[in-house]
Every structure is written in C-alpha cells, then in structure tokens.
C-alpha cells in the first residue's frame, strides 16, 4: 500500500501523519510506503515545524529528517490512498484529479474515525497549543487506516 498524507504547508500536520503511520507500520511489520506533501509551495525543502518535531519526539517518533514538498501530478498515479487533512485540502486535491480513478483515491483523513462528518484536522500553525490535539487525532486516524486497509 502506498499512502500520501497532504496538508497545506507540509510542515505541521501531514509530516506528523506521515511519521505516525510509518511508526505504526514498522511496529506491525507492514511493508507500506508512506510520504507527505503540501498543496501550497511556501515551505518547499523545509524541515517540519519545531512544534511538530517536538510532539512527535514526545511519543518516540523522529520526523526531523522530513523535508516539505508540494503535491505533483504523478502522485495521483503513484499512491493508492491520498489523505487530506482538512476540507480545503480535500477540495483542492479533488479539483486536480484527472479522472475518476484518481479522484477515488482522495479521502478526508478524519472520515476514517468520524465517517461523513466532514471533520478537519485543525491547522495548528498559528496556535501554540494545538499540536498535542493534532497528534491525538492523527494517531487515532492512523489506527483506523491500518485496520481498514492492511
Ligand atoms: P500545515 O500548516 O498545512 O499543517 O503544514 C501550515 C503551515 C504553514 C502555513 C499554513 C499552514 N502557512 O501559511 O505558511
């Protein structure tokens, strides 16, 4: 299974989602390929936000080596599942899909925990205390992703 996690900047939420899912795959001996990307281009090549690095480290996950990149058209062919962190990322990703096969790969990540509620992982960039909550939401979602797709 090839899974892509997508947010706006690829420095706060999707690097955490990538790190958490990779960590769980390793623990469960799942041979999945996991990556992340942003819909925007402001932070290309940057390491994750220090607050994301910190909350991941608290749970024994090192995401410090990740570097931000933006989504590319080949991602739609390469990946089996593309998870958007919020409804805005979801809409953007859908609008760039070339056909129904590509479009069907795109999911809202919290639908895995709260189906059909259109819930978004809140963007923690402009807050200081949102990172723990984001971690917990993504941790739950990654458990469900493995349950459903492994
Ligand atoms: P992310 O958070 O989408 O979770 O990586 C953001 C990071 C940067 C910006 C917005 C959201 N920004 O506007 O620069």
PDB file of C-alpha atoms and ligand atoms in Angstrom:
ATOM      1  CA  UNK A   1       0.000   0.000   0.000  1.00  0.00           C
ATOM      2  CA  UNK A   2       1.259   3.476  -0.864  1.00  0.00           C
ATOM      3  CA  UNK A   3      -0.184   6.271   1.259  1.00  0.00           C
ATOM      4  CA  UNK A   4       0.252  10.028   0.830  1.00  0.00           C
ATOM      5  CA  UNK A   5      -0.646  12.498   3.609  1.00  0.00           C
ATOM      6  CA  UNK A   6      -1.469  16.020   2.434  1.00  0.00           C
ATOM      7  CA  UNK A   7      -1.971  19.388   4.183  1.00  0.00           C
ATOM      8  CA  UNK A   8      -1.394  22.994   3.182  1.00  0.00           C
ATOM      9  CA  UNK A   9       2.227  23.652   4.084  1.00  0.00           C
ATOM     10  CA  UNK A  10       3.586  20.117   4.595  1.00  0.00           C
ATOM     11  CA  UNK A  11       5.303  21.349   7.744  1.00  0.00           C
ATOM     12  CA  UNK A  12       2.768  20.839  10.575  1.00  0.00           C
ATOM     13  CA  UNK A  13       0.024  18.244  10.085  1.00  0.00           C
ATOM     14  CA  UNK A  14       0.981  15.961   7.193  1.00  0.00           C
ATOM     15  CA  UNK A  15       4.569  15.392   8.431  1.00  0.00           C
ATOM     16  CA  UNK A  16       3.033  14.210  11.713  1.00  0.00           C
ATOM     17  CA  UNK A  17       0.586  11.969   9.863  1.00  0.00           C
ATOM     18  CA  UNK A  18       3.465  10.533   7.811  1.00  0.00           C
ATOM     19  CA  UNK A  19       5.596   9.939  10.902  1.00  0.00           C
ATOM     20  CA  UNK A  20       2.799   8.343  12.906  1.00  0.00           C
ATOM     21  CA  UNK A  21       1.685   5.999  10.130  1.00  0.00           C
ATOM     22  CA  UNK A  22       5.289   4.979   9.350  1.00  0.00           C
ATOM     23  CA  UNK A  23       5.855   4.282  13.041  1.00  0.00           C
ATOM     24  CA  UNK A  24       2.750   2.094  13.291  1.00  0.00           C
ATOM     25  CA  UNK A  25       3.635   0.220  10.085  1.00  0.00           C
ATOM     26  CA  UNK A  26       7.067  -0.532  11.474  1.00  0.00           C
ATOM     27  CA  UNK A  27       5.605  -1.758  14.769  1.00  0.00           C
ATOM     28  CA  UNK A  28       3.160  -4.003  12.921  1.00  0.00           C
ATOM     29  CA  UNK A  29       5.581  -5.227  10.258  1.00  0.00           C
ATOM     30  CA  UNK A  30       3.583  -3.665   7.444  1.00  0.00           C
ATOM     31  CA  UNK A  31       5.540  -3.003   4.292  1.00  0.00           C
ATOM     32  CA  UNK A  32       3.782   0.231   3.299  1.00  0.00           C
ATOM     33  CA  UNK A  33       5.286   3.234   1.553  1.00  0.00           C
ATOM     34  CA  UNK A  34       4.242   6.462   3.292  1.00  0.00           C
ATOM     35  CA  UNK A  35       5.007  10.028   2.209  1.00  0.00           C
ATOM     36  CA  UNK A  36       3.543  13.519   2.652  1.00  0.00           C
ATOM     37  CA  UNK A  37       3.124  16.684   0.601  1.00  0.00           C
ATOM     38  CA  UNK A  38       1.547  20.142   0.709  1.00  0.00           C
ATOM     39  CA  UNK A  39      -0.995  21.802  -1.548  1.00  0.00           C
ATOM     40  CA  UNK A  40       0.946  25.060  -1.163  1.00  0.00           C
ATOM     41  CA  UNK A  41       4.518  25.939  -2.036  1.00  0.00           C
ATOM     42  CA  UNK A  42       5.673  28.290   0.728  1.00  0.00           C
ATOM     43  CA  UNK A  43       7.849  25.868   2.621  1.00  0.00           C
ATOM     44  CA  UNK A  44       9.473  23.719  -0.074  1.00  0.00           C
ATOM     45  CA  UNK A  45      12.547  21.953   1.283  1.00  0.00           C
ATOM     46  CA  UNK A  46      11.880  22.992   4.883  1.00  0.00           C
ATOM     47  CA  UNK A  47      12.070  20.677   7.867  1.00  0.00           C
ATOM     48  CA  UNK A  48       8.817  20.216   9.803  1.00  0.00           C
ATOM     49  CA  UNK A  49       7.748  22.936  12.241  1.00  0.00           C
ATOM     50  CA  UNK A  50       9.688  22.546  15.503  1.00  0.00           C
ATOM     51  CA  UNK A  51       6.406  22.154  17.387  1.00  0.00           C
ATOM     52  CA  UNK A  52       5.503  19.110  15.242  1.00  0.00           C
ATOM     53  CA  UNK A  53       9.003  17.679  15.691  1.00  0.00           C
ATOM     54  CA  UNK A  54       8.633  18.149  19.441  1.00  0.00           C
ATOM     55  CA  UNK A  55       5.244  16.499  19.885  1.00  0.00           C
ATOM     56  CA  UNK A  56       6.305  13.544  17.694  1.00  0.00           C
ATOM     57  CA  UNK A  57       9.502  13.132  19.743  1.00  0.00           C
ATOM     58  CA  UNK A  58       7.406  13.028  22.892  1.00  0.00           C
ATOM     59  CA  UNK A  59       5.871   9.826  21.525  1.00  0.00           C
ATOM     60  CA  UNK A  60       9.155   8.352  20.306  1.00  0.00           C
ATOM     61  CA  UNK A  61       8.780   9.349  16.657  1.00  0.00           C
ATOM     62  CA  UNK A  62      11.522  11.228  14.800  1.00  0.00           C
ATOM     63  CA  UNK A  63      10.199  13.357  11.930  1.00  0.00           C
ATOM     64  CA  UNK A  64      13.118  15.794  11.866  1.00  0.00           C
ATOM     65  CA  UNK A  65      14.585  14.406   8.634  1.00  0.00           C
ATOM     66  CA  UNK A  66      11.456  15.068   6.597  1.00  0.00           C
ATOM     67  CA  UNK A  67      11.537  17.885   4.023  1.00  0.00           C
ATOM     68  CA  UNK A  68       8.491  19.674   2.655  1.00  0.00           C
ATOM     69  CA  UNK A  69       7.430  19.192  -0.933  1.00  0.00           C
ATOM     70  CA  UNK A  70       4.317  20.065  -2.865  1.00  0.00           C
ATOM     71  CA  UNK A  71       1.858  17.682  -4.460  1.00  0.00           C
ATOM     72  CA  UNK A  72       2.641  16.672  -8.057  1.00  0.00           C
ATOM     73  CA  UNK A  73       0.504  15.149 -10.778  1.00  0.00           C
ATOM     74  CA  UNK A  74       2.396  11.835 -10.659  1.00  0.00           C
ATOM     75  CA  UNK A  75       1.315  11.395  -7.011  1.00  0.00           C
ATOM     76  CA  UNK A  76      -2.180  10.631  -8.258  1.00  0.00           C
ATOM     77  CA  UNK A  77      -0.868   7.622 -10.197  1.00  0.00           C
ATOM     78  CA  UNK A  78       1.783   6.507  -7.740  1.00  0.00           C
ATOM     79  CA  UNK A  79      -0.238   6.418  -4.499  1.00  0.00           C
ATOM     80  CA  UNK A  80      -3.157   4.126  -3.621  1.00  0.00           C
ATOM     81  CA  UNK A  81      -4.574   6.415  -0.947  1.00  0.00           C
ATOM     82  CA  UNK A  82      -4.241  10.180  -0.624  1.00  0.00           C
ATOM     83  CA  UNK A  83      -5.426  11.594   2.710  1.00  0.00           C
ATOM     84  CA  UNK A  84      -6.320  15.279   3.017  1.00  0.00           C
ATOM     85  CA  UNK A  85      -6.003  16.813   6.486  1.00  0.00           C
ATOM     86  CA  UNK A  86      -8.852  19.303   6.007  1.00  0.00           C
ATOM     87  CA  UNK A  87     -11.791  20.031   3.748  1.00  0.00           C
ATOM     88  CA  UNK A  88      -9.893  22.748   1.908  1.00  0.00           C
ATOM     89  CA  UNK A  89      -7.007  20.407   1.046  1.00  0.00           C
ATOM     90  CA  UNK A  90      -9.632  17.817   0.080  1.00  0.00           C
ATOM     91  CA  UNK A  91     -11.337  20.176  -2.375  1.00  0.00           C
ATOM     92  CA  UNK A  92      -8.028  21.255  -3.907  1.00  0.00           C
ATOM     93  CA  UNK A  93      -6.833  17.666  -4.319  1.00  0.00           C
ATOM     94  CA  UNK A  94     -10.120  16.645  -5.927  1.00  0.00           C
ATOM     95  CA  UNK A  95     -10.008  19.560  -8.327  1.00  0.00           C
ATOM     96  CA  UNK A  96      -6.567  18.484  -9.609  1.00  0.00           C
ATOM     97  CA  UNK A  97      -7.501  14.826 -10.191  1.00  0.00           C
ATOM     98  CA  UNK A  98      -7.585  13.915 -13.870  1.00  0.00           C
ATOM     99  CA  UNK A  99     -10.204  11.180 -13.786  1.00  0.00           C
ATOM    100  CA  UNK A 100     -12.497   9.167 -11.516  1.00  0.00           C
ATOM    101  CA  UNK A 101      -9.776   6.625 -10.664  1.00  0.00           C
ATOM    102  CA  UNK A 102      -7.523   9.383  -9.350  1.00  0.00           C
ATOM    103  CA  UNK A 103     -10.395  11.106  -7.600  1.00  0.00           C
ATOM    104  CA  UNK A 104     -11.416   7.961  -5.739  1.00  0.00           C
ATOM    105  CA  UNK A 105      -8.013   7.759  -4.046  1.00  0.00           C
ATOM    106  CA  UNK A 106      -8.593  11.044  -2.220  1.00  0.00           C
ATOM    107  CA  UNK A 107     -10.069  10.817   1.283  1.00  0.00           C
ATOM    108  CA  UNK A 108     -10.576  13.151   4.208  1.00  0.00           C
ATOM    109  CA  UNK A 109      -8.412  11.625   6.930  1.00  0.00           C
ATOM    110  CA  UNK A 110     -10.855  12.109   9.836  1.00  0.00           C
ATOM    111  CA  UNK A 111     -13.583  10.299   7.857  1.00  0.00           C
ATOM    112  CA  UNK A 112     -11.707   7.172   8.957  1.00  0.00           C
ATOM    113  CA  UNK A 113     -12.641   7.962  12.568  1.00  0.00           C
ATOM    114  CA  UNK A 114     -15.821  10.046  12.164  1.00  0.00           C
ATOM    115  CA  UNK A 115     -17.377   8.977   8.850  1.00  0.00           C
ATOM    116  CA  UNK A 116     -19.394  11.551   6.907  1.00  0.00           C
ATOM    117  CA  UNK A 117     -18.931  14.338   9.463  1.00  0.00           C
ATOM    118  CA  UNK A 118     -16.607  16.366   7.222  1.00  0.00           C
ATOM    119  CA  UNK A 119     -14.228  16.917  10.131  1.00  0.00           C
ATOM    120  CA  UNK A 120     -10.910  18.658   9.564  1.00  0.00           C
ATOM    121  CA  UNK A 121      -7.650  18.356  11.442  1.00  0.00           C
ATOM    122  CA  UNK A 122      -7.322  21.972  12.669  1.00  0.00           C
ATOM    123  CA  UNK A 123      -4.394  23.913  11.259  1.00  0.00           C
ATOM    124  CA  UNK A 124      -2.152  24.439  14.296  1.00  0.00           C
ATOM    125  CA  UNK A 125       0.304  26.792  12.553  1.00  0.00           C
ATOM    126  CA  UNK A 126      -0.971  29.969  14.194  1.00  0.00           C
ATOM    127  CA  UNK A 127      -1.571  28.425  17.606  1.00  0.00           C
ATOM    128  CA  UNK A 128       0.856  27.058  20.133  1.00  0.00           C
ATOM    129  CA  UNK A 129      -1.266  24.549  21.941  1.00  0.00           C
ATOM    130  CA  UNK A 130      -2.886  22.734  19.030  1.00  0.00           C
ATOM    131  CA  UNK A 131      -0.120  20.265  18.342  1.00  0.00           C
ATOM    132  CA  UNK A 132      -0.957  17.708  21.026  1.00  0.00           C
ATOM    133  CA  UNK A 133      -4.590  17.616  19.864  1.00  0.00           C
ATOM    134  CA  UNK A 134      -3.485  17.229  16.250  1.00  0.00           C
ATOM    135  CA  UNK A 135      -1.178  14.376  17.244  1.00  0.00           C
ATOM    136  CA  UNK A 136      -4.004  12.548  19.053  1.00  0.00           C
ATOM    137  CA  UNK A 137      -6.414  12.956  16.144  1.00  0.00           C
ATOM    138  CA  UNK A 138      -3.875  11.646  13.659  1.00  0.00           C
ATOM    139  CA  UNK A 139      -2.862   8.796  15.945  1.00  0.00           C
ATOM    140  CA  UNK A 140      -6.484   7.595  16.044  1.00  0.00           C
ATOM    141  CA  UNK A 141      -6.935   8.066  12.314  1.00  0.00           C
ATOM    142  CA  UNK A 142      -3.771   6.069  11.522  1.00  0.00           C
ATOM    143  CA  UNK A 143      -5.014   3.185  13.686  1.00  0.00           C
ATOM    144  CA  UNK A 144      -8.230   3.129  11.658  1.00  0.00           C
ATOM    145  CA  UNK A 145      -6.356   3.351   8.356  1.00  0.00           C
ATOM    146  CA  UNK A 146      -4.313   0.279   9.252  1.00  0.00           C
ATOM    147  CA  UNK A 147      -7.403  -1.609  10.475  1.00  0.00           C
ATOM    148  CA  UNK A 148      -9.240  -0.854   7.265  1.00  0.00           C
ATOM    149  CA  UNK A 149      -6.543  -1.215   4.618  1.00  0.00           C
ATOM    150  CA  UNK A 150      -3.942  -3.642   5.984  1.00  0.00           C
TER     151      UNK A 150
HETATM  152  P1  LIG B   1       0.280  22.682   7.693  1.00  0.00           P
HETATM  153  O1  LIG B   1       0.277  24.072   8.451  1.00  0.00           O
HETATM  154  O2  LIG B   1      -0.638  22.853   6.493  1.00  0.00           O
HETATM  155  O3  LIG B   1      -0.300  21.731   8.684  1.00  0.00           O
HETATM  156  O4  LIG B   1       1.689  22.360   7.322  1.00  0.00           O
HETATM  157  C1  LIG B   1       0.586  25.287   7.822  1.00  0.00           C
HETATM  158  C2  LIG B   1       1.873  25.672   7.662  1.00  0.00           C
HETATM  159  C3  LIG B   1       2.166  26.880   7.064  1.00  0.00           C
HETATM  160  C4  LIG B   1       1.152  27.706   6.640  1.00  0.00           C
HETATM  161  C5  LIG B   1      -0.157  27.307   6.788  1.00  0.00           C
HETATM  162  C6  LIG B   1      -0.444  26.094   7.368  1.00  0.00           C
HETATM  163  N1  LIG B   1       1.437  28.953   6.061  1.00  0.00           N
HETATM  164  O5  LIG B   1       0.507  29.713   5.760  1.00  0.00           O
HETATM  165  O6  LIG B   1       2.630  29.285   5.840  1.00  0.00           O
END
